[in-house]
Tab-separated table of C-alpha atoms and ligand atoms in Angstrom:
chain	number	residue	atom	x	y	z
A	1	UNK	CA	51.603	-21.126	67.520
A	2	UNK	CA	52.340	-20.097	64.166
A	3	UNK	CA	54.458	-20.800	61.379
A	4	UNK	CA	55.267	-18.381	58.588
A	5	UNK	CA	53.910	-18.782	55.644
A	6	UNK	CA	55.756	-20.854	53.025
A	7	UNK	CA	56.176	-18.761	50.379
A	8	UNK	CA	57.623	-20.449	46.521
A	9	UNK	CA	61.316	-19.396	46.168
A	10	UNK	CA	64.115	-20.251	43.690
A	11	UNK	CA	67.470	-21.214	44.551
A	12	UNK	CA	69.497	-17.998	44.112
A	13	UNK	CA	72.417	-18.728	45.982
A	14	UNK	CA	75.949	-18.807	44.594
A	15	UNK	CA	77.154	-19.612	40.871
A	16	UNK	CA	78.507	-22.575	43.063
A	17	UNK	CA	75.331	-23.577	44.001
A	18	UNK	CA	73.721	-22.995	40.792
A	19	UNK	CA	76.065	-24.666	38.781
A	20	UNK	CA	75.471	-27.690	41.200
A	21	UNK	CA	71.772	-27.678	40.760
A	22	UNK	CA	71.928	-27.151	36.974
A	23	UNK	CA	69.500	-29.252	35.519
A	24	UNK	CA	70.822	-28.953	31.842
A	25	UNK	CA	74.743	-29.226	31.303
A	26	UNK	CA	76.498	-28.290	28.177
A	27	UNK	CA	79.738	-30.910	27.377
A	28	UNK	CA	82.330	-30.714	24.272
A	29	UNK	CA	82.111	-34.359	23.922
A	30	UNK	CA	78.254	-33.914	23.070
A	31	UNK	CA	79.474	-31.974	20.166
A	32	UNK	CA	79.973	-32.762	16.359
A	33	UNK	CA	81.683	-29.819	13.943
A	34	UNK	CA	80.708	-30.173	10.077
A	35	UNK	CA	83.079	-29.314	7.873
A	36	UNK	CA	83.024	-28.853	3.941
A	37	UNK	CA	85.727	-31.317	2.014
A	38	UNK	CA	87.329	-30.563	-1.322
A	39	UNK	CA	90.194	-32.201	-3.031
A	40	UNK	CA	93.582	-30.689	-3.558
A	41	UNK	CA	95.936	-29.534	-1.247
A	42	UNK	CA	96.841	-26.031	0.872
A	43	UNK	CA	92.687	-24.987	-0.201
A	44	UNK	CA	90.749	-22.647	2.058
A	45	UNK	CA	87.777	-21.791	0.311
A	46	UNK	CA	85.685	-18.764	2.456
A	47	UNK	CA	82.080	-19.490	2.671
A	48	UNK	CA	80.387	-16.247	2.553
A	49	UNK	CA	77.045	-16.761	4.495
A	50	UNK	CA	79.385	-19.080	7.425
A	51	UNK	CA	81.463	-16.908	8.378
A	52	UNK	CA	84.676	-18.928	10.220
A	53	UNK	CA	83.899	-21.624	8.002
A	54	UNK	CA	85.499	-23.059	4.539
A	55	UNK	CA	85.468	-25.322	1.989
A	56	UNK	CA	88.803	-27.168	2.664
A	57	UNK	CA	90.802	-29.694	1.580
A	58	UNK	CA	92.238	-32.689	2.989
A	59	UNK	CA	95.390	-31.386	4.626
A	60	UNK	CA	93.640	-28.327	5.839
A	61	UNK	CA	91.078	-30.192	7.251
A	62	UNK	CA	93.543	-32.163	9.441
A	63	UNK	CA	94.219	-28.647	11.154
A	64	UNK	CA	90.845	-28.552	12.138
A	65	UNK	CA	90.421	-31.613	13.236
A	66	UNK	CA	93.361	-31.200	15.775
A	67	UNK	CA	91.557	-27.847	17.142
A	68	UNK	CA	89.017	-29.809	17.345
A	69	UNK	CA	90.606	-32.584	19.532
A	70	UNK	CA	92.508	-29.924	21.573
A	71	UNK	CA	88.855	-28.258	22.852
A	72	UNK	CA	87.498	-31.911	23.836
A	73	UNK	CA	84.823	-31.728	20.912
A	74	UNK	CA	83.462	-35.438	20.418
A	75	UNK	CA	83.644	-35.452	16.283
A	76	UNK	CA	82.990	-34.149	13.323
A	77	UNK	CA	81.130	-34.926	10.373
A	78	UNK	CA	82.330	-34.189	6.955
A	79	UNK	CA	80.301	-33.480	4.061
A	80	UNK	CA	82.211	-33.662	0.334
A	81	UNK	CA	82.326	-31.414	-2.729
A	82	UNK	CA	83.320	-33.571	-5.342
A	83	UNK	CA	85.202	-31.989	-8.639
A	84	UNK	CA	82.506	-33.336	-11.136
A	85	UNK	CA	78.983	-33.914	-10.778
A	86	UNK	CA	76.671	-36.205	-13.213
A	87	UNK	CA	73.167	-37.057	-12.877
A	88	UNK	CA	73.479	-39.727	-10.773
A	89	UNK	CA	75.897	-38.238	-8.403
A	90	UNK	CA	78.669	-41.334	-8.511
A	91	UNK	CA	81.417	-39.224	-7.177
A	92	UNK	CA	79.810	-40.051	-3.827
A	93	UNK	CA	81.039	-43.071	-3.520
A	94	UNK	CA	84.423	-42.940	-4.932
A	95	UNK	CA	86.836	-44.640	-2.864
A	96	UNK	CA	89.632	-41.348	-3.638
A	97	UNK	CA	87.029	-38.862	-3.208
A	98	UNK	CA	87.713	-36.104	-0.773
A	99	UNK	CA	85.070	-37.412	2.123
A	100	UNK	CA	86.494	-41.207	1.993
A	101	UNK	CA	90.424	-39.534	2.588
A	102	UNK	CA	89.059	-36.975	5.040
A	103	UNK	CA	88.348	-39.906	6.874
A	104	UNK	CA	91.346	-41.526	6.654
A	105	UNK	CA	93.591	-38.397	7.237
A	106	UNK	CA	91.663	-37.545	10.802
A	107	UNK	CA	91.155	-41.614	11.612
A	108	UNK	CA	94.901	-41.466	11.567
A	109	UNK	CA	95.481	-37.807	13.127
A	110	UNK	CA	92.827	-38.066	15.905
A	111	UNK	CA	91.934	-41.635	16.190
A	112	UNK	CA	89.633	-40.202	19.390
A	113	UNK	CA	87.664	-38.404	17.637
A	114	UNK	CA	84.422	-39.755	16.244
A	115	UNK	CA	83.634	-39.739	12.404
A	116	UNK	CA	80.369	-39.129	10.746
A	117	UNK	CA	79.854	-39.467	7.356
A	118	UNK	CA	77.086	-37.665	5.703
A	119	UNK	CA	75.460	-39.865	3.038
A	120	UNK	CA	73.380	-38.222	0.357
A	121	UNK	CA	73.308	-37.150	-3.039
A	122	UNK	CA	72.902	-33.901	-3.444
A	123	UNK	CA	76.359	-32.164	-3.099
A	124	UNK	CA	77.049	-35.007	-5.839
A	125	UNK	CA	74.407	-34.624	-8.128
A	126	UNK	CA	74.450	-32.149	-11.386
A	127	UNK	CA	70.519	-31.464	-10.490
A	128	UNK	CA	71.080	-31.066	-6.526
A	129	UNK	CA	68.544	-33.774	-5.936
A	130	UNK	CA	68.986	-36.087	-3.344
A	131	UNK	CA	68.086	-39.269	-5.485
A	132	UNK	CA	68.556	-39.759	-9.069
A	133	UNK	CA	65.139	-39.007	-11.345
A	134	UNK	CA	63.125	-40.248	-13.246
A	135	UNK	CA	60.320	-38.235	-15.484
A	136	UNK	CA	61.434	-34.984	-13.381
A	137	UNK	CA	61.184	-36.597	-9.769
A	138	UNK	CA	63.230	-38.297	-7.108
A	139	UNK	CA	62.987	-41.719	-8.192
A	140	UNK	CA	63.259	-43.003	-4.495
A	141	UNK	CA	64.326	-46.612	-5.198
A	142	UNK	CA	66.973	-46.326	-7.421
A	143	UNK	CA	68.788	-43.480	-4.910
A	144	UNK	CA	68.764	-46.836	-2.158
A	145	UNK	CA	71.690	-48.963	-4.125
A	146	UNK	CA	73.579	-45.809	-4.865
A	147	UNK	CA	73.588	-44.624	-1.275
A	148	UNK	CA	74.091	-48.136	-0.064
A	149	UNK	CA	77.387	-47.777	-1.887
A	150	UNK	CA	78.111	-44.381	-0.454
A	151	UNK	CA	77.888	-45.636	2.798
A	152	UNK	CA	80.059	-48.587	2.286
A	153	UNK	CA	82.429	-46.257	0.802
A	154	UNK	CA	83.081	-44.544	3.299
A	155	UNK	CA	82.825	-46.972	5.980
A	156	UNK	CA	85.488	-49.048	3.997
A	157	UNK	CA	87.299	-45.438	5.096
A	158	UNK	CA	87.550	-45.714	8.846
A	159	UNK	CA	83.730	-43.725	9.352
A	160	UNK	CA	82.463	-44.630	13.337
A	161	UNK	CA	78.984	-43.077	12.102
A	162	UNK	CA	77.511	-42.788	8.471
A	163	UNK	CA	74.804	-40.228	9.167
A	164	UNK	CA	71.961	-40.810	5.536
A	165	UNK	CA	70.340	-37.367	5.332
A	166	UNK	CA	68.580	-37.828	1.813
A	167	UNK	CA	65.048	-38.665	3.317
A	168	UNK	CA	64.519	-41.737	1.110
A	169	UNK	CA	62.393	-44.475	2.219
A	170	UNK	CA	64.275	-47.529	2.865
A	171	UNK	CA	67.313	-45.812	3.210
A	172	UNK	CA	68.048	-47.019	6.380
A	173	UNK	CA	67.878	-50.486	6.360
A	174	UNK	CA	69.341	-51.156	2.416
A	175	UNK	CA	72.246	-49.142	4.055
A	176	UNK	CA	72.719	-51.718	6.986
A	177	UNK	CA	72.622	-55.024	4.591
A	178	UNK	CA	75.019	-53.361	2.304
A	179	UNK	CA	77.540	-51.926	5.385
A	180	UNK	CA	76.948	-55.982	6.697
A	181	UNK	CA	77.719	-57.434	3.729
A	182	UNK	CA	80.835	-55.716	3.056
A	183	UNK	CA	81.942	-56.683	6.540
A	184	UNK	CA	81.497	-52.985	8.218
A	185	UNK	CA	79.026	-54.857	10.956
A	186	UNK	CA	80.787	-52.217	13.259
A	187	UNK	CA	79.665	-49.274	11.597
A	188	UNK	CA	76.737	-47.264	13.230
A	189	UNK	CA	74.048	-46.326	11.403
A	190	UNK	CA	72.995	-42.245	12.912
A	191	UNK	CA	69.392	-41.078	10.812
A	192	UNK	CA	68.577	-38.308	9.920
A	193	UNK	CA	64.917	-39.406	10.536
A	194	UNK	CA	63.118	-36.274	11.272
A	195	UNK	CA	64.595	-33.928	8.616
A	196	UNK	CA	62.016	-30.829	7.688
A	197	UNK	CA	61.424	-28.601	4.433
A	198	UNK	CA	63.645	-26.004	5.552
A	199	UNK	CA	64.532	-22.566	4.848
A	200	UNK	CA	67.443	-22.736	7.349
A	201	UNK	CA	69.536	-24.699	4.989
A	202	UNK	CA	69.998	-21.637	3.087
A	203	UNK	CA	73.742	-20.894	3.821
A	204	UNK	CA	74.749	-24.870	3.787
A	205	UNK	CA	73.447	-24.836	-0.416
A	206	UNK	CA	76.087	-22.594	-0.497
A	207	UNK	CA	78.573	-23.912	1.084
A	208	UNK	CA	77.925	-27.246	-0.378
A	209	UNK	CA	77.108	-26.131	-3.908
A	210	UNK	CA	74.056	-28.455	-3.506
A	211	UNK	CA	70.927	-26.154	-3.972
A	212	UNK	CA	68.130	-27.905	-5.764
A	213	UNK	CA	68.623	-26.585	-9.807
A	214	UNK	CA	64.489	-27.184	-9.608
A	215	UNK	CA	62.236	-27.199	-7.506
A	216	UNK	CA	62.248	-28.675	-3.806
A	217	UNK	CA	62.392	-30.871	-1.251
A	218	UNK	CA	59.221	-30.977	-0.016
A	219	UNK	CA	58.078	-34.148	-1.747
A	220	UNK	CA	60.643	-36.319	0.539
A	221	UNK	CA	61.172	-33.856	3.801
A	222	UNK	CA	58.917	-33.579	5.993
A	223	UNK	CA	56.262	-30.911	6.336
A	224	UNK	CA	57.678	-28.360	9.314
A	225	UNK	CA	53.644	-28.382	10.172
A	226	UNK	CA	53.414	-32.061	11.521
A	227	UNK	CA	55.011	-33.145	14.675
A	228	UNK	CA	53.611	-36.853	15.218
A	229	UNK	CA	54.864	-37.566	11.996
A	230	UNK	CA	58.146	-37.661	13.293
A	231	UNK	CA	57.844	-40.324	16.111
A	232	UNK	CA	56.595	-42.702	12.899
A	233	UNK	CA	59.576	-41.773	10.958
A	234	UNK	CA	61.915	-42.727	13.782
A	235	UNK	CA	59.792	-45.884	14.627
A	236	UNK	CA	60.561	-47.033	10.976
A	237	UNK	CA	64.002	-46.155	10.714
A	238	UNK	CA	65.272	-47.902	14.450
A	239	UNK	CA	62.630	-51.067	12.425
A	240	UNK	CA	65.491	-51.089	9.815
A	241	UNK	CA	68.680	-50.764	12.216
A	242	UNK	CA	68.992	-47.265	13.066
A	243	UNK	CA	71.264	-46.886	16.096
A	244	UNK	CA	71.050	-43.670	16.754
A	245	UNK	CA	68.239	-41.335	15.082
A	246	UNK	CA	68.591	-37.108	14.326
A	247	UNK	CA	66.161	-34.318	14.157
A	248	UNK	CA	66.955	-31.634	11.738
A	249	UNK	CA	67.061	-28.343	12.226
A	250	UNK	CA	67.332	-28.192	16.070
A	251	UNK	CA	66.308	-24.925	17.507
A	252	UNK	CA	62.250	-24.765	15.763
A	253	UNK	CA	62.097	-28.329	16.513
A	254	UNK	CA	62.549	-28.475	19.984
A	255	UNK	CA	59.239	-29.890	20.351
A	256	UNK	CA	59.558	-32.457	18.472
A	257	UNK	CA	63.390	-33.828	20.150
A	258	UNK	CA	60.921	-33.372	23.726
A	259	UNK	CA	57.972	-35.043	22.038
A	260	UNK	CA	60.591	-37.878	20.827
A	261	UNK	CA	63.206	-37.747	23.887
A	262	UNK	CA	59.770	-39.052	26.080
A	263	UNK	CA	59.023	-41.784	23.526
A	264	UNK	CA	62.566	-43.450	21.832
A	265	UNK	CA	65.240	-45.097	23.754
A	266	UNK	CA	68.196	-44.258	21.490
A	267	UNK	CA	70.493	-41.851	21.693
A	268	UNK	CA	69.326	-38.845	20.038
A	269	UNK	CA	71.376	-35.883	18.053
A	270	UNK	CA	70.093	-32.376	16.819
A	271	UNK	CA	71.717	-30.800	13.834
A	272	UNK	CA	71.708	-26.728	14.550
A	273	UNK	CA	71.740	-26.306	11.103
A	274	UNK	CA	73.547	-23.848	8.904
A	275	UNK	CA	70.754	-21.077	9.193
A	276	UNK	CA	70.536	-21.284	12.814
A	277	UNK	CA	74.378	-20.587	12.842
A	278	UNK	CA	74.150	-17.836	10.251
A	279	UNK	CA	71.520	-16.182	11.573
A	280	UNK	CA	73.214	-15.443	15.442
A	281	UNK	CA	76.917	-14.772	12.879
A	282	UNK	CA	75.105	-11.750	11.551
A	283	UNK	CA	73.265	-10.334	14.083
A	284	UNK	CA	75.895	-10.372	16.261
A	285	UNK	CA	78.175	-8.740	13.708
A	286	UNK	CA	75.672	-5.919	14.119
A	287	UNK	CA	75.973	-5.903	17.590
A	288	UNK	CA	72.996	-6.504	18.061
A	289	UNK	CA	73.249	-9.487	20.778
A	290	UNK	CA	76.201	-10.482	22.628
A	291	UNK	CA	77.190	-13.634	20.729
A	292	UNK	CA	79.291	-15.702	23.161
A	293	UNK	CA	75.490	-15.493	25.207
A	294	UNK	CA	73.024	-16.544	22.350
A	295	UNK	CA	75.575	-19.457	21.473
A	296	UNK	CA	75.275	-21.152	24.889
A	297	UNK	CA	71.289	-20.076	24.887
A	298	UNK	CA	70.712	-21.790	21.652
A	299	UNK	CA	72.396	-25.249	22.419
A	300	UNK	CA	71.310	-25.152	26.063
A	301	UNK	CA	67.907	-25.084	24.212
A	302	UNK	CA	68.721	-27.512	22.616
A	303	UNK	CA	70.003	-29.944	25.659
A	304	UNK	CA	67.492	-29.094	27.447
A	305	UNK	CA	64.647	-30.320	24.509
A	306	UNK	CA	66.502	-34.088	25.040
A	307	UNK	CA	68.939	-33.639	22.736
A	308	UNK	CA	72.432	-36.121	23.964
A	309	UNK	CA	74.183	-34.599	20.761
A	310	UNK	CA	74.118	-31.671	18.939
A	311	UNK	CA	75.760	-31.161	15.615
A	312	UNK	CA	76.639	-27.367	15.442
A	313	UNK	CA	78.866	-24.503	13.544
A	314	UNK	CA	79.628	-23.465	16.838
A	315	UNK	CA	80.894	-26.301	18.404
A	316	UNK	CA	84.484	-24.763	18.298
A	317	UNK	CA	83.322	-21.466	19.615
A	318	UNK	CA	80.928	-23.349	22.573
A	319	UNK	CA	83.929	-25.695	23.873
A	320	UNK	CA	85.931	-22.312	24.382
A	321	UNK	CA	83.152	-20.617	25.745
A	322	UNK	CA	82.454	-23.996	27.944
A	323	UNK	CA	86.305	-23.687	29.237
A	324	UNK	CA	85.715	-19.665	29.809
A	325	UNK	CA	82.779	-20.227	32.481
A	326	UNK	CA	84.661	-23.262	34.264
B	1	PBG	C1	71.350	-33.129	2.793
B	1	PBG	C2	71.557	-32.353	3.727
B	1	PBG	C3	71.455	-30.703	4.038
B	1	PBG	C4	72.335	-30.369	5.246
B	1	PBG	C5	72.359	-31.359	5.572
B	1	PBG	N1	72.712	-32.675	4.814
B	1	PBG	C6	71.115	-29.990	3.031
B	1	PBG	C7	69.402	-29.969	2.690
B	1	PBG	O1	68.938	-31.009	3.123
B	1	PBG	O2	69.237	-29.464	1.798
B	1	PBG	C8	71.994	-28.642	5.229
B	1	PBG	C9	72.838	-28.551	6.957
B	1	PBG	C10	72.566	-26.637	7.126
B	1	PBG	O3	71.946	-26.359	6.780
B	1	PBG	O4	73.505	-26.832	8.178
B	1	PBG	N2	72.436	-33.261	2.440
């Protein structure tokens, strides 16, 4: 008796079947929307290089928070643009600054959104570097107490997660002890442990007015050629008390996300950064790609690589697209 030869084949069938067996599933609850906060009220200043995004005063941020919650998005992450910048970035820990006020307002208006506060000094220093300078170089250890004060101020306003993005050595441990000393033992730390010196931050530096006035961030951000070094960064941050770790940018570093996913147990976030966003927007505006499909595919790739949480300027669009597909 002879049997037919079995040929390798893929599941083709119905879309319900494809849905059932899909390996990767995006869900709005795993998305975090970045927002830019300024002081004042009624302000919505569009960001030219980031269509649909704006610098907004707290009242307008609350409108965005309502939209995010209605769409089922998991959370929002706040970036502040202060009225005045100085050498050490002291507006970063002002409890009446735009970020603490936005955290309070959003926490009251939409308590189910997870509130994230980016912790860095570059938006707050007059020179645009992520820490204070000494002899023209960023002074790592002098930055630690300043970053800690900023984190405590955001935690005091009710942030669920503080996310240090400065890349100073030792900041996770410094922030953890400062939070605990201030009684914020439940505030989680998501460390931007793996942050590459990237060209894809360009539009963000317009949005946050944080381009370095001289030099670049290559002395404290990671070299794009290095993947294994990411594990070292992550292990140090875990030892210092990080609850979650982040890889940034996301798309060009999917191999790094996968490498880490296979080696660490903590929840992992990935940040689809401003340049990744703006490239898709620009191509779509020219009619060169299908915007919705490109949004979904770019986010699916990041999720498939192993990210649990994705920070994306497309969070609202992605939630709409996923809803339309249901
Ligand atoms: C630093 C910070 C940056 C981003 C998030 N946090 C910019 C930088 O390192 O220059 C970039 C995010 C993006 O490009 O969307 N505070």
